[in-house]
Each structure stands twice: as structure tokens, then as C-alpha cells.
Amino acid sequence: MPVDKDELNRLLRQLPQVDAVLSQPALAQPLSTFRHAVVTRLVRDELARLRERLKRGKQAAIPQPDELAQRVANRLAELSRPLLKPTVNATGIVLHTNLGRALLSSRAQQAVADITGAYSNLELDLTTGKRTRRDVTLEPLLYALTGCPASTVVNNNSAAVFLVLNALANGREVITSRGELVEIGGSYRVPDVVMSSGCKLVEVGTTNRTRLDDYRRAITEDSALILKTHTSNYRIIGFTESTPLSDLVALGRETGVPVFVDLGSGYLAPDAGARLKEEDVQEVLDAGAELVSFSGDKLLGGPQAGIVLGAKEHIVKLRKSPLWRVLRIDKMTVAALGATLAEHLHSRAADQPEITQLNHLAVSEAEQLKLARRLKQKLALYQPTWEFEVAEGTGFYGGGSLPEEQLPARLVTVKSPHHSADRLDTILRHGDPPVVGYSAAGVFALNVLTLVPGDVERICQRIKEVGDGD
Ligand SMILES: *Cc1c(COP(=O)(O)O)cnc(C)c1O
């Protein structure tokens, strides 16, 4: 709509002054508790937004000052609420990066709660009274679990890889297969990480085939590391060949170039019970890799962290690097990771009931079917004119773990006579608690694989609130 200049100027002149909005009753209470500068900033923003809308012809009249004041009061209330909301994961993706990846066990949650409101022995050795290091506390647990005596922990696995490359190979060559120059997600691309950590990338082999000889020919005086990246999120199939880790390790020993494996997921297979088709941390260590790194919040089921296991001489260098301090973990991570690793000490998946990925692995199809039927029946009570069906679907581990591994899952499909699938998706995502399902081929679905106790009731509560006109 073209904007009439005179009319616009008339409207702009009518805009209330900042002080006029601030003196409205709706802001009296907020002004008694919130910083004056904050409230003023939000009032100015509100007026600027209004001015912009008037100029673009999107607004034909000026709201009353008390309405503007109320908007600012609402905005303040919104800003005061917790930023992160517990969210129902009905996507069927167990380690969903957007939804916070692994859930912490109750022991790990408790460990975090216990040390955050109190002082703790984070870096104090209580026996000697001397200063220690926060990562040293985790070392005995990682040793007991893997047999690797030296380890360190940093902010996440990306940080771990960056630290290893920078501290051990800065300015020198890092040899890696062309088949492993992958992008993990976000901005994590192996070639970029190698180069920005100060190393020279030496690519060997081809996308689909890399042989031991390719590595051998690339080794020079300047070679610092052989990097093997677990290609977590894709597979090359067909005419392929990659070099077994044990052969690479033998080559590394012969030529004095250590092998570093970026494993990604950090799977510790249980002694008994279902075993995932994922490379185990132990297998990599047993093959003789000098260094291994993996995430804390993928298949390990703990907090965000990057764990590096390796030969003592390398770990010492990592700890001495100025980057270590830049990438160090905080006490909440130490507490949560410690509790998570302690759960992994148990031999059977059944004794580690609360570690997310094992938990979801343990949800049998029969249990899922029962859960899906219960959800469907309850939902039908709240929205009798809608259609709910139990259907077969698939789930995924997510977070770059086991990309091809589809988990059997049950869904409840939801059809409303008033709302499209996309609309339902939006409505349920916007409420409290947000429910994240997915709409595919025009149908909205809730995948029960990733539901946690209480989620059926949470979903019902939300569906109950959906009005015909939403
Ligand atoms: C996930 C992953 C990373 C990144 O780990 P974050 O903990 O998310 O930083 C790096 N390398 C591989 C192989 C991965 O799978």
C-alpha cells in the first residue's frame, strides 16, 4: 500500500514520547523491579518498530500508550522466563542435536545439582591439600573403563580434535584419507579443522579407496600425525577400500608418526545384551591407536564434552597447550561426566538403565506398541473429531551416530479436520511444553521411540488445548 506522506507525518507526530509510555500503569510494577535502562530500551524498541510499520504502510493507526506499555511488560515477562524449555522429543531421533542430544541419568543430574550451589574440590587434591587439575579427576574412571592410563577432557569433540592437531602437529603435516574429508554438521569440516588448527593437510588416496601404500608414500620428515576420522554420517558403498586401523598403526610405529582416531560417538559396548553396530572405543585402543577422541553427549550418554585418550607423552603436551585452558570444561561437566562414566562401569545394559541410548535400545517394539496405543486412546478422548492412528515408522540414533541403522519405531499419526499437518507441527512446537513431532507427506506424526516418562500426559495436555480456530 503506497504511504501518503502527509498522513504518515500526521501519524508519526502522534507517536507517544518514551516518557509517556514509561508512565503508564502497566509499567509501574516492572519499573519497580527491572533496571530502568532495560525498560526504557524496550519502550524505544517498541516505538521504533511502530514507526517502521507506519512507514511501510503496515499500520494504519497508533495504539494507545497503555497498550504499548503492556506490550513492553509482556516482553519483560518473556525475557525473564527460562530460555531452555523441557521439550517433548517425538521425532524418533535419539541424539537430536537441536534438542540437546543425550539425556543425563538421574545420578548425573544429581551430581550437577550437588556441586553447583556449593564449593567443591574441583581442582584441589583433598589428600595432599595441593592444587590438581579438573581433568585428572576423571582419569581413573576412563582408565578403569578402557585401560588407557592417560586422558584429558575438553569442551566438546570438535575442541578435542582441534587441540590434538594444534598441540601435536601445528605447522607440520597431517595425513588423512580423501574418503574421510567429511562435514559432520554445522561448520565442522575435516579439511577446515585441520587447516585452522595450523596444520598442513596432506590428502591421500581417493574418495572411495585408500590403501596403506597411499599413506606410506605421503610420509615425510614433516609428518606429525595420521588422522583417521570416523565417517559417522555417511557411507560410501560399492567399490571401496579403506586401510584397517591396525595396518595404519603398524605403519605409524615403523615411521614414528602417531595415529589419531576421531571416533565421534564414544560407544562403550556392554558385556552382555544388545550391541550396537558401531565402532567401540576399546576396539580402537586395542588396535593400537596412539590417540582417540570422542564426544561426551553422543552414545556415551553424558554431558557435552570431548574426551581424548592416549599415550601419556601426548596427553601431557595437550595439557600444556594454552588452548587447553581455552577449551577447558566447567565443574558441571566434570560432575555429570563422572557420574555417567561411573554408570558405564556396570557390565550389562540392564544395570545402566538410565543412559539414554541404552534406554532407547531397550524399548522393545512390544513396549512401543503399548505406548503408542495408550497415546492414541488418550488423544482420542481429548479431540474426538480428530483421527489418530498407530503406524509403523523408523527411528535413528542421530548426532552422526549409526546413520544407516534404522530403529524400529511406532508412530501415532494425527489428523485434524481444522488444521493441516504443518499447522499442527507449528501449534505444538509453540506451546508449553513444546512438542516436537514431524510432518511428512501431509501427515503429522508423533514417534514414541524417543518419549520419556510423563510425555504421554504432556502431549495430551497440549492436544487438549488446541482449539478449532488455532
Ligand atoms: C560429532 C562428531 C564431531 C563433533 O563432536 P562435538 O562433540 O559435536 O563437537 C567430530 N568428529 C566426529 C567424527 C563426530 O562424529
Short mmCIF file of C-alpha atoms and ligand atoms in Angstrom, two decimals:
data_model
loop_
_atom_site.label_atom_id
_atom_site.label_comp_id
_atom_site.label_asym_id
_atom_site.label_seq_id
_atom_site.Cartn_x
_atom_site.Cartn_y
_atom_site.Cartn_z
CA MET A 1 0.00 0.00 0.00
CA PRO A 2 1.54 3.35 -1.01
CA VAL A 3 2.01 5.59 2.00
CA ASP A 4 0.56 9.09 1.85
CA LYS A 5 3.29 11.46 3.04
CA ASP A 6 1.07 13.91 4.88
CA GLU A 7 -0.92 11.17 6.53
CA LEU A 8 2.32 9.46 7.55
CA ASN A 9 3.72 12.65 9.06
CA ARG A 10 0.47 13.19 10.93
CA LEU A 11 0.66 9.66 12.37
CA LEU A 12 4.35 9.97 13.23
CA ARG A 13 3.64 13.17 15.15
CA GLN A 14 1.03 11.28 17.17
CA LEU A 15 3.56 8.69 18.37
CA PRO A 16 3.80 8.95 22.16
CA GLN A 17 7.05 10.05 23.80
CA VAL A 18 9.14 7.45 25.62
CA ASP A 19 8.28 9.03 28.97
CA ALA A 20 4.56 8.92 28.19
CA VAL A 21 4.79 5.13 27.74
CA LEU A 22 7.00 4.70 30.81
CA SER A 23 4.45 6.49 33.00
CA GLN A 24 1.61 4.10 32.10
CA PRO A 25 0.23 1.95 34.95
CA ALA A 26 1.20 -1.27 33.13
CA LEU A 27 4.86 -0.38 33.64
CA ALA A 28 4.65 0.79 37.26
CA GLN A 29 5.34 -2.63 38.72
CA PRO A 30 8.03 -3.60 36.17
CA LEU A 31 9.81 -0.29 36.80
CA SER A 32 9.96 -1.11 40.50
CA THR A 33 11.92 -4.32 39.88
CA PHE A 34 13.60 -4.12 36.47
CA ARG A 35 16.52 -1.86 35.55
CA HIS A 36 15.34 1.49 34.27
CA ALA A 37 17.68 1.28 31.26
CA VAL A 38 16.25 -2.11 30.28
CA VAL A 39 12.63 -0.94 30.40
CA THR A 40 13.49 2.25 28.52
CA ARG A 41 15.34 0.28 25.83
CA LEU A 42 12.34 -1.96 25.27
CA VAL A 43 9.98 1.04 25.09
CA ARG A 44 12.25 2.68 22.49
CA ASP A 45 12.33 -0.58 20.53
CA GLU A 46 8.55 -0.82 20.60
CA LEU A 47 8.22 2.77 19.32
CA ALA A 48 10.86 2.20 16.63
CA ARG A 49 9.06 -0.92 15.45
CA LEU A 50 5.81 1.02 15.28
CA ARG A 51 7.48 3.85 13.33
CA GLU A 52 8.84 1.31 10.86
CA ARG A 53 5.43 -0.31 10.39
CA LEU A 54 3.82 3.09 9.79
CA LYS A 55 6.44 3.95 7.16
CA ARG A 56 5.91 0.66 5.37
CA GLY A 57 2.17 1.15 5.42
CA LYS A 58 1.62 -1.87 7.62
CA GLN A 59 -0.05 0.06 10.39
CA ALA A 60 -2.93 2.48 9.96
CA ALA A 61 -3.37 3.83 13.49
CA ILE A 62 -1.37 4.47 16.63
CA PRO A 63 -2.12 2.18 19.60
CA GLN A 64 -2.82 3.85 22.94
CA PRO A 65 0.24 4.36 25.20
CA ASP A 66 -1.16 1.86 27.73
CA GLU A 67 -1.27 -0.80 25.06
CA LEU A 68 2.36 -0.11 24.16
CA ALA A 69 3.26 -0.24 27.85
CA GLN A 70 1.51 -3.59 28.18
CA ARG A 71 3.50 -4.98 25.26
CA VAL A 72 6.71 -3.94 26.98
CA ALA A 73 5.55 -5.53 30.24
CA ASN A 74 4.81 -8.76 28.36
CA ARG A 75 8.19 -8.67 26.72
CA LEU A 76 9.88 -8.28 30.12
CA ALA A 77 7.96 -11.28 31.43
CA GLU A 78 9.01 -13.27 28.37
CA LEU A 79 12.68 -12.35 28.84
CA SER A 80 12.50 -13.44 32.48
CA ARG A 81 11.37 -16.97 31.69
CA PRO A 82 13.97 -19.76 31.38
CA LEU A 83 15.46 -19.77 27.89
CA LEU A 84 15.55 -23.51 27.57
CA LYS A 85 12.26 -25.33 27.98
CA PRO A 86 11.90 -29.03 28.62
CA THR A 87 10.67 -30.24 25.24
CA VAL A 88 8.88 -33.42 24.20
CA ASN A 89 11.02 -35.24 21.63
CA ALA A 90 8.55 -37.08 19.40
CA THR A 91 10.92 -37.11 16.43
CA GLY A 92 12.30 -40.64 16.88
CA ILE A 93 15.84 -39.23 16.72
CA VAL A 94 17.50 -40.27 19.95
CA LEU A 95 20.53 -37.95 19.92
CA HIS A 96 18.90 -34.90 18.39
CA THR A 97 21.44 -32.09 18.37
CA ASN A 98 18.74 -29.41 18.21
CA LEU A 99 17.02 -30.94 21.22
CA GLY A 100 20.15 -31.24 23.35
CA ARG A 101 21.45 -34.72 22.40
CA ALA A 102 21.84 -37.19 25.28
CA LEU A 103 19.66 -37.04 28.39
CA LEU A 104 21.59 -37.23 31.62
CA SER A 105 20.89 -40.06 34.03
CA SER A 106 19.34 -39.04 37.34
CA ARG A 107 22.69 -39.73 39.00
CA ALA A 108 24.39 -37.32 36.63
CA GLN A 109 21.68 -34.69 37.14
CA GLN A 110 22.00 -35.05 40.89
CA ALA A 111 25.78 -34.76 40.68
CA VAL A 112 25.39 -31.44 38.87
CA ALA A 113 22.81 -30.15 41.35
CA ASP A 114 25.01 -31.14 44.31
CA ILE A 115 28.09 -29.21 43.28
CA THR A 116 26.64 -26.08 41.70
CA GLY A 117 25.37 -24.48 44.89
CA ALA A 118 28.41 -25.46 46.94
CA TYR A 119 32.17 -25.13 46.80
CA SER A 120 33.80 -28.32 45.58
CA ASN A 121 37.20 -29.98 45.23
CA LEU A 122 37.25 -29.14 41.52
CA GLU A 123 40.99 -28.51 41.44
CA LEU A 124 42.03 -29.31 44.99
CA ASP A 125 43.51 -32.67 45.91
CA LEU A 126 41.90 -33.21 49.30
CA THR A 127 44.58 -35.72 50.36
CA THR A 128 47.58 -33.51 49.79
CA GLY A 129 45.94 -30.11 50.01
CA LYS A 130 47.68 -29.25 46.76
CA ARG A 131 46.30 -27.99 43.53
CA THR A 132 45.28 -30.61 40.98
CA ARG A 133 43.65 -30.45 37.55
CA ARG A 134 39.97 -30.89 36.83
CA ASP A 135 40.54 -33.43 34.09
CA VAL A 136 42.81 -35.52 36.31
CA THR A 137 39.78 -36.36 38.49
CA LEU A 138 38.19 -38.15 35.52
CA GLU A 139 41.32 -40.08 34.55
CA PRO A 140 40.90 -43.08 36.92
CA LEU A 141 37.35 -43.67 35.63
CA LEU A 142 38.43 -43.53 32.00
CA TYR A 143 41.36 -45.81 32.84
CA ALA A 144 39.12 -48.35 34.60
CA LEU A 145 36.76 -48.36 31.62
CA THR A 146 39.29 -48.53 28.79
CA GLY A 147 42.68 -49.44 30.23
CA CYS A 148 44.13 -46.24 28.81
CA PRO A 149 46.11 -44.63 31.65
CA ALA A 150 46.20 -41.07 30.31
CA SER A 151 43.33 -38.88 29.20
CA THR A 152 42.05 -35.35 29.14
CA VAL A 153 38.64 -33.80 28.64
CA VAL A 154 37.73 -30.56 26.89
CA ASN A 155 34.58 -28.69 25.87
CA ASN A 156 33.41 -30.97 23.03
CA ASN A 157 34.82 -33.36 20.50
CA SER A 158 35.43 -30.62 17.94
CA ALA A 159 37.58 -28.91 20.56
CA ALA A 160 39.35 -32.19 21.29
CA VAL A 161 40.27 -32.67 17.63
CA PHE A 162 41.38 -29.06 17.30
CA LEU A 163 43.52 -29.33 20.44
CA VAL A 164 45.20 -32.59 19.37
CA LEU A 165 46.01 -31.19 15.93
CA ASN A 166 47.21 -27.84 17.19
CA ALA A 167 49.23 -29.10 20.16
CA LEU A 168 50.87 -32.03 18.38
CA ALA A 169 51.07 -31.03 14.73
CA ASN A 170 50.99 -27.23 14.45
CA GLY A 171 52.98 -26.12 11.39
CA ARG A 172 53.51 -29.73 10.30
CA GLU A 173 51.74 -32.28 8.10
CA VAL A 174 48.63 -34.24 8.98
CA ILE A 175 47.94 -37.17 6.67
CA THR A 176 44.34 -38.13 6.06
CA SER A 177 42.36 -40.17 3.53
CA ARG A 178 40.32 -38.36 0.88
CA GLY A 179 37.47 -40.68 1.86
CA GLU A 180 37.36 -39.07 5.30
CA LEU A 181 37.31 -35.38 4.37
CA VAL A 182 33.78 -35.14 5.71
CA GLU A 183 31.48 -32.47 7.03
CA ILE A 184 29.96 -33.55 10.33
CA GLY A 185 27.36 -30.81 10.53
CA GLY A 186 27.25 -27.14 11.32
CA SER A 187 30.59 -25.72 10.32
CA TYR A 188 32.66 -28.79 11.19
CA ARG A 189 34.54 -29.87 8.08
CA VAL A 190 37.62 -32.02 8.48
CA PRO A 191 39.83 -30.09 5.99
CA ASP A 192 38.88 -26.75 7.56
CA VAL A 193 39.55 -28.03 11.09
CA VAL A 194 42.97 -29.38 10.07
CA MET A 195 43.95 -26.14 8.38
CA SER A 196 42.61 -23.76 11.00
CA SER A 197 44.43 -25.68 13.72
CA GLY A 198 47.63 -24.64 11.96
CA CYS A 199 48.45 -27.94 10.26
CA LYS A 200 49.20 -28.76 6.66
CA LEU A 201 46.63 -31.16 5.27
CA VAL A 202 48.07 -33.99 3.21
CA GLU A 203 45.30 -35.84 1.39
CA VAL A 204 45.92 -39.40 0.33
CA GLY A 205 44.06 -41.98 -1.74
CA THR A 206 40.73 -41.32 -3.42
CA THR A 207 37.19 -40.77 -2.23
CA ASN A 208 36.31 -44.46 -2.38
CA ARG A 209 39.65 -46.23 -1.97
CA THR A 210 42.65 -45.51 0.20
CA ARG A 211 45.35 -48.15 0.66
CA LEU A 212 48.22 -48.48 3.12
CA ASP A 213 50.67 -47.62 0.35
CA ASP A 214 48.93 -44.28 -0.20
CA TYR A 215 49.68 -43.37 3.40
CA ARG A 216 53.21 -44.76 3.20
CA ARG A 217 54.09 -42.65 0.17
CA ALA A 218 52.85 -39.49 1.89
CA ILE A 219 55.05 -39.82 4.96
CA THR A 220 57.91 -37.32 5.07
CA GLU A 221 60.22 -35.78 7.66
CA ASP A 222 57.48 -33.24 8.28
CA SER A 223 54.65 -35.71 9.02
CA ALA A 224 53.27 -35.15 12.52
CA LEU A 225 50.08 -37.21 12.66
CA ILE A 226 47.97 -39.67 10.71
CA LEU A 227 44.34 -38.65 11.23
CA LYS A 228 41.55 -41.19 10.87
CA THR A 229 38.07 -39.74 11.10
CA HIS A 230 35.09 -41.95 11.79
CA THR A 231 32.80 -41.08 8.89
CA SER A 232 29.82 -41.06 11.18
CA ASN A 233 27.18 -39.57 8.97
CA TYR A 234 27.63 -41.17 5.59
CA ARG A 235 28.84 -44.32 3.90
CA ILE A 236 30.50 -44.90 0.58
CA ILE A 237 29.23 -48.15 -0.81
CA GLY A 238 30.27 -50.20 -3.82
CA PHE A 239 33.89 -50.28 -4.96
CA THR A 240 35.53 -49.21 -1.74
CA GLU A 241 38.62 -49.89 0.28
CA SER A 242 39.93 -48.32 3.43
CA THR A 243 43.03 -49.22 5.36
CA PRO A 244 42.47 -51.27 8.51
CA LEU A 245 43.43 -49.31 11.61
CA SER A 246 45.90 -51.96 12.76
CA ASP A 247 47.84 -51.61 9.48
CA LEU A 248 47.90 -47.84 9.86
CA VAL A 249 49.16 -48.20 13.41
CA ALA A 250 51.93 -50.55 12.24
CA LEU A 251 52.94 -48.04 9.57
CA GLY A 252 52.86 -45.26 12.15
CA ARG A 253 55.11 -47.22 14.52
CA GLU A 254 57.53 -48.04 11.74
CA THR A 255 57.80 -44.41 10.66
CA GLY A 256 57.35 -42.71 14.01
CA VAL A 257 54.10 -40.95 13.08
CA PRO A 258 51.34 -41.37 15.69
CA VAL A 259 47.81 -42.34 14.59
CA PHE A 260 44.94 -40.23 15.93
CA VAL A 261 41.38 -41.54 15.56
CA ASP A 262 38.49 -39.08 15.80
CA LEU A 263 35.84 -41.60 16.73
CA GLY A 264 32.86 -39.26 17.12
CA SER A 265 30.38 -41.30 19.12
CA GLY A 266 32.30 -42.80 22.02
CA TYR A 267 30.48 -46.09 22.18
CA LEU A 268 31.36 -48.36 25.10
CA ALA A 269 29.68 -51.67 24.28
CA PRO A 270 28.19 -53.51 27.27
CA ASP A 271 29.47 -57.02 28.06
CA ALA A 272 26.06 -58.51 27.54
CA GLY A 273 22.83 -57.52 25.89
CA ALA A 274 22.27 -55.81 22.58
CA ARG A 275 25.35 -54.40 20.96
CA LEU A 276 25.23 -51.53 18.50
CA LYS A 277 26.85 -51.83 15.10
CA GLU A 278 29.20 -49.02 15.98
CA GLU A 279 32.95 -48.96 16.43
CA ASP A 280 33.77 -49.33 20.10
CA VAL A 281 36.31 -47.14 21.90
CA GLN A 282 38.02 -50.31 23.11
CA GLU A 283 38.47 -51.72 19.60
CA VAL A 284 40.29 -48.58 18.54
CA LEU A 285 42.57 -48.63 21.57
CA ASP A 286 43.21 -52.36 21.13
CA ALA A 287 44.21 -51.74 17.52
CA GLY A 288 46.95 -49.55 18.98
CA ALA A 289 45.90 -46.01 18.03
CA GLU A 290 48.07 -43.52 19.93
CA LEU A 291 45.19 -41.10 20.41
CA VAL A 292 41.39 -41.41 20.30
CA SER A 293 38.80 -38.70 20.78
CA PHE A 294 35.01 -38.77 21.08
CA SER A 295 32.01 -36.77 22.32
CA GLY A 296 30.52 -36.99 25.79
CA ASP A 297 26.94 -36.43 24.67
CA LYS A 298 26.52 -38.92 21.86
CA LEU A 299 26.43 -42.67 22.51
CA LEU A 300 28.25 -42.21 25.80
CA GLY A 301 25.07 -40.62 27.11
CA GLY A 302 26.68 -37.83 29.14
CA PRO A 303 27.13 -34.05 29.01
CA GLN A 304 28.71 -32.13 26.14
CA ALA A 305 32.42 -32.86 26.33
CA GLY A 306 35.35 -34.01 24.22
CA ILE A 307 37.34 -36.90 25.64
CA VAL A 308 40.87 -37.68 24.48
CA LEU A 309 42.53 -40.96 25.43
CA GLY A 310 46.13 -41.57 24.54
CA ALA A 311 49.74 -42.16 25.35
CA LYS A 312 50.92 -40.19 28.37
CA GLU A 313 53.53 -38.17 26.43
CA HIS A 314 50.83 -36.85 24.10
CA ILE A 315 48.31 -36.11 26.84
CA VAL A 316 50.97 -34.14 28.74
CA LYS A 317 51.52 -31.98 25.67
CA LEU A 318 47.77 -31.39 25.30
CA ARG A 319 47.55 -30.25 28.91
CA LYS A 320 50.47 -27.86 28.48
CA SER A 321 48.95 -26.20 25.43
CA PRO A 322 47.49 -22.72 26.02
CA LEU A 323 44.49 -23.98 24.05
CA TRP A 324 43.71 -26.47 26.81
CA ARG A 325 42.78 -23.58 29.08
CA VAL A 326 40.72 -22.00 26.32
CA LEU A 327 38.77 -25.22 25.81
CA ARG A 328 38.51 -26.43 29.39
CA ILE A 329 35.33 -27.88 30.85
CA ASP A 330 33.48 -26.46 33.83
CA LYS A 331 32.60 -28.15 37.08
CA MET A 332 29.09 -29.13 35.94
CA THR A 333 30.65 -31.15 33.12
CA VAL A 334 33.14 -32.80 35.48
CA ALA A 335 30.30 -33.79 37.81
CA ALA A 336 27.95 -35.05 35.08
CA LEU A 337 30.63 -36.86 33.11
CA GLY A 338 31.99 -38.52 36.26
CA ALA A 339 28.54 -39.84 37.15
CA THR A 340 27.92 -41.02 33.58
CA LEU A 341 31.25 -42.86 33.40
CA ALA A 342 30.52 -44.46 36.77
CA GLU A 343 27.33 -45.92 35.31
CA HIS A 344 29.30 -47.37 32.44
CA LEU A 345 31.40 -49.36 34.95
CA HIS A 346 28.49 -51.80 35.19
CA SER A 347 28.65 -54.79 32.90
CA ARG A 348 25.19 -55.12 31.48
CA ALA A 349 22.98 -52.60 29.73
CA ALA A 350 20.28 -53.57 32.23
CA ASP A 351 22.40 -52.16 35.05
CA GLN A 352 22.82 -48.87 33.25
CA PRO A 353 19.14 -48.20 32.87
CA GLU A 354 19.40 -44.50 32.64
CA ILE A 355 21.97 -43.95 29.97
CA THR A 356 19.92 -42.62 27.12
CA GLN A 357 20.99 -44.62 24.16
CA LEU A 358 20.86 -47.90 26.00
CA ASN A 359 17.48 -46.97 27.33
CA HIS A 360 16.11 -46.36 23.87
CA LEU A 361 17.71 -49.50 22.58
CA ALA A 362 15.90 -51.35 25.33
CA VAL A 363 12.44 -50.04 24.32
CA SER A 364 11.14 -53.17 22.64
CA GLU A 365 8.70 -53.00 19.77
CA ALA A 366 6.06 -54.55 22.02
CA GLU A 367 6.54 -51.81 24.63
CA GLN A 368 6.43 -49.15 21.96
CA LEU A 369 3.22 -50.58 20.57
CA LYS A 370 1.65 -50.47 24.03
CA LEU A 371 2.80 -46.89 24.49
CA ALA A 372 1.52 -45.84 21.05
CA ARG A 373 -1.88 -47.43 21.71
CA ARG A 374 -2.15 -45.72 25.07
CA LEU A 375 -1.25 -42.37 23.50
CA LYS A 376 -3.76 -42.86 20.69
CA GLN A 377 -6.59 -43.79 23.07
CA LYS A 378 -5.98 -40.85 25.37
CA LEU A 379 -5.67 -38.38 22.50
CA ALA A 380 -8.96 -39.57 21.00
CA LEU A 381 -10.70 -38.69 24.28
CA TYR A 382 -9.49 -35.10 24.09
CA GLN A 383 -10.16 -34.48 20.40
CA PRO A 384 -13.00 -36.82 19.41
CA THR A 385 -13.35 -35.32 15.92
CA TRP A 386 -9.68 -35.86 15.05
CA GLU A 387 -8.18 -39.05 13.65
CA PHE A 388 -5.35 -40.82 15.46
CA GLU A 389 -3.71 -43.97 14.09
CA VAL A 390 -0.91 -46.19 15.30
CA ALA A 391 1.56 -46.79 12.49
CA GLU A 392 4.97 -48.33 11.90
CA GLY A 393 7.88 -45.99 11.48
CA THR A 394 11.60 -45.71 11.97
CA GLY A 395 13.88 -44.02 14.42
CA PHE A 396 17.53 -43.03 14.26
CA TYR A 397 20.38 -42.61 16.70
CA GLY A 398 21.18 -39.17 15.31
CA GLY A 399 24.11 -36.95 16.26
CA GLY A 400 26.08 -38.56 13.46
CA SER A 401 25.90 -41.99 15.10
CA LEU A 402 24.99 -45.08 13.08
CA PRO A 403 23.47 -43.17 10.15
CA GLU A 404 22.26 -46.26 8.35
CA GLU A 405 20.96 -48.00 11.40
CA GLN A 406 17.18 -47.63 11.43
CA LEU A 407 15.49 -48.40 14.69
CA PRO A 408 12.05 -49.97 14.56
CA ALA A 409 9.61 -47.40 15.90
CA ARG A 410 5.89 -46.87 16.37
CA LEU A 411 4.14 -43.63 15.50
CA VAL A 412 0.82 -42.07 16.28
CA THR A 413 -0.36 -40.12 13.26
CA VAL A 414 -2.57 -37.12 13.96
CA LYS A 415 -5.18 -35.69 11.57
CA SER A 416 -7.32 -32.73 12.49
CA PRO A 417 -10.33 -31.59 10.44
CA HIS A 418 -9.30 -27.99 11.17
CA HIS A 419 -5.51 -27.95 10.83
CA SER A 420 -3.01 -29.07 8.23
CA ALA A 421 -0.07 -31.25 9.23
CA ASP A 422 2.29 -28.28 9.02
CA ARG A 423 -0.05 -26.17 11.11
CA LEU A 424 -0.23 -28.87 13.81
CA ASP A 425 3.54 -29.06 13.77
CA THR A 426 3.74 -25.31 14.41
CA ILE A 427 0.99 -25.17 17.05
CA LEU A 428 2.51 -27.99 19.11
CA ARG A 429 6.02 -26.58 18.84
CA HIS A 430 4.89 -23.15 20.08
CA GLY A 431 3.17 -24.19 23.30
CA ASP A 432 4.42 -25.14 26.71
CA PRO A 433 5.86 -27.72 26.89
CA PRO A 434 6.81 -27.62 23.24
CA VAL A 435 6.07 -30.92 21.47
CA VAL A 436 8.34 -31.62 18.51
CA GLY A 437 7.00 -34.25 16.14
CA TYR A 438 7.25 -34.09 12.38
CA SER A 439 5.05 -33.73 9.37
CA ALA A 440 5.82 -35.84 6.35
CA ALA A 441 3.76 -36.35 3.18
CA GLY A 442 0.99 -34.21 4.62
CA VAL A 443 0.63 -36.20 7.84
CA PHE A 444 1.68 -35.08 11.29
CA ALA A 445 3.24 -37.85 13.38
CA LEU A 446 4.46 -38.40 16.91
CA ASN A 447 7.22 -41.01 17.16
CA VAL A 448 7.00 -42.80 20.52
CA LEU A 449 10.56 -44.18 20.43
CA THR A 450 12.01 -41.05 22.00
CA LEU A 451 9.27 -40.34 24.55
CA VAL A 452 10.26 -40.28 28.21
CA PRO A 453 8.01 -40.99 31.22
CA GLY A 454 5.31 -38.34 31.53
CA ASP A 455 5.43 -37.39 27.85
CA VAL A 456 2.10 -39.09 27.00
CA GLU A 457 0.38 -36.84 29.56
CA ARG A 458 2.31 -33.79 28.33
CA ILE A 459 1.28 -34.42 24.72
CA CYS A 460 -2.36 -34.99 25.74
CA GLN A 461 -2.39 -31.75 27.70
CA ARG A 462 -1.18 -29.85 24.65
CA ILE A 463 -3.52 -31.54 22.16
CA LYS A 464 -6.44 -30.89 24.51
CA GLU A 465 -5.69 -27.16 24.40
CA VAL A 466 -5.70 -26.92 20.60
CA GLY A 467 -8.82 -25.06 19.52
CA ASP A 468 -10.52 -25.38 16.14
CA GLY A 469 -9.52 -21.85 15.20
CA ASP A 470 -5.86 -22.01 16.25
C1 LIG B 1 30.11 -35.45 16.27
C2 LIG B 1 31.48 -35.53 15.72
C3 LIG B 1 32.38 -34.47 15.92
C4 LIG B 1 31.99 -33.22 16.67
O1 LIG B 1 31.80 -33.52 18.03
P1 LIG B 1 31.06 -32.46 19.00
O2 LIG B 1 31.13 -33.12 20.35
O3 LIG B 1 29.69 -32.30 18.47
O4 LIG B 1 31.86 -31.21 18.95
C5 LIG B 1 33.65 -34.58 15.40
N1 LIG B 1 34.01 -35.68 14.71
C6 LIG B 1 33.18 -36.74 14.51
C7 LIG B 1 33.65 -37.93 13.75
C8 LIG B 1 31.88 -36.69 15.01
O5 LIG B 1 31.03 -37.69 14.81
#
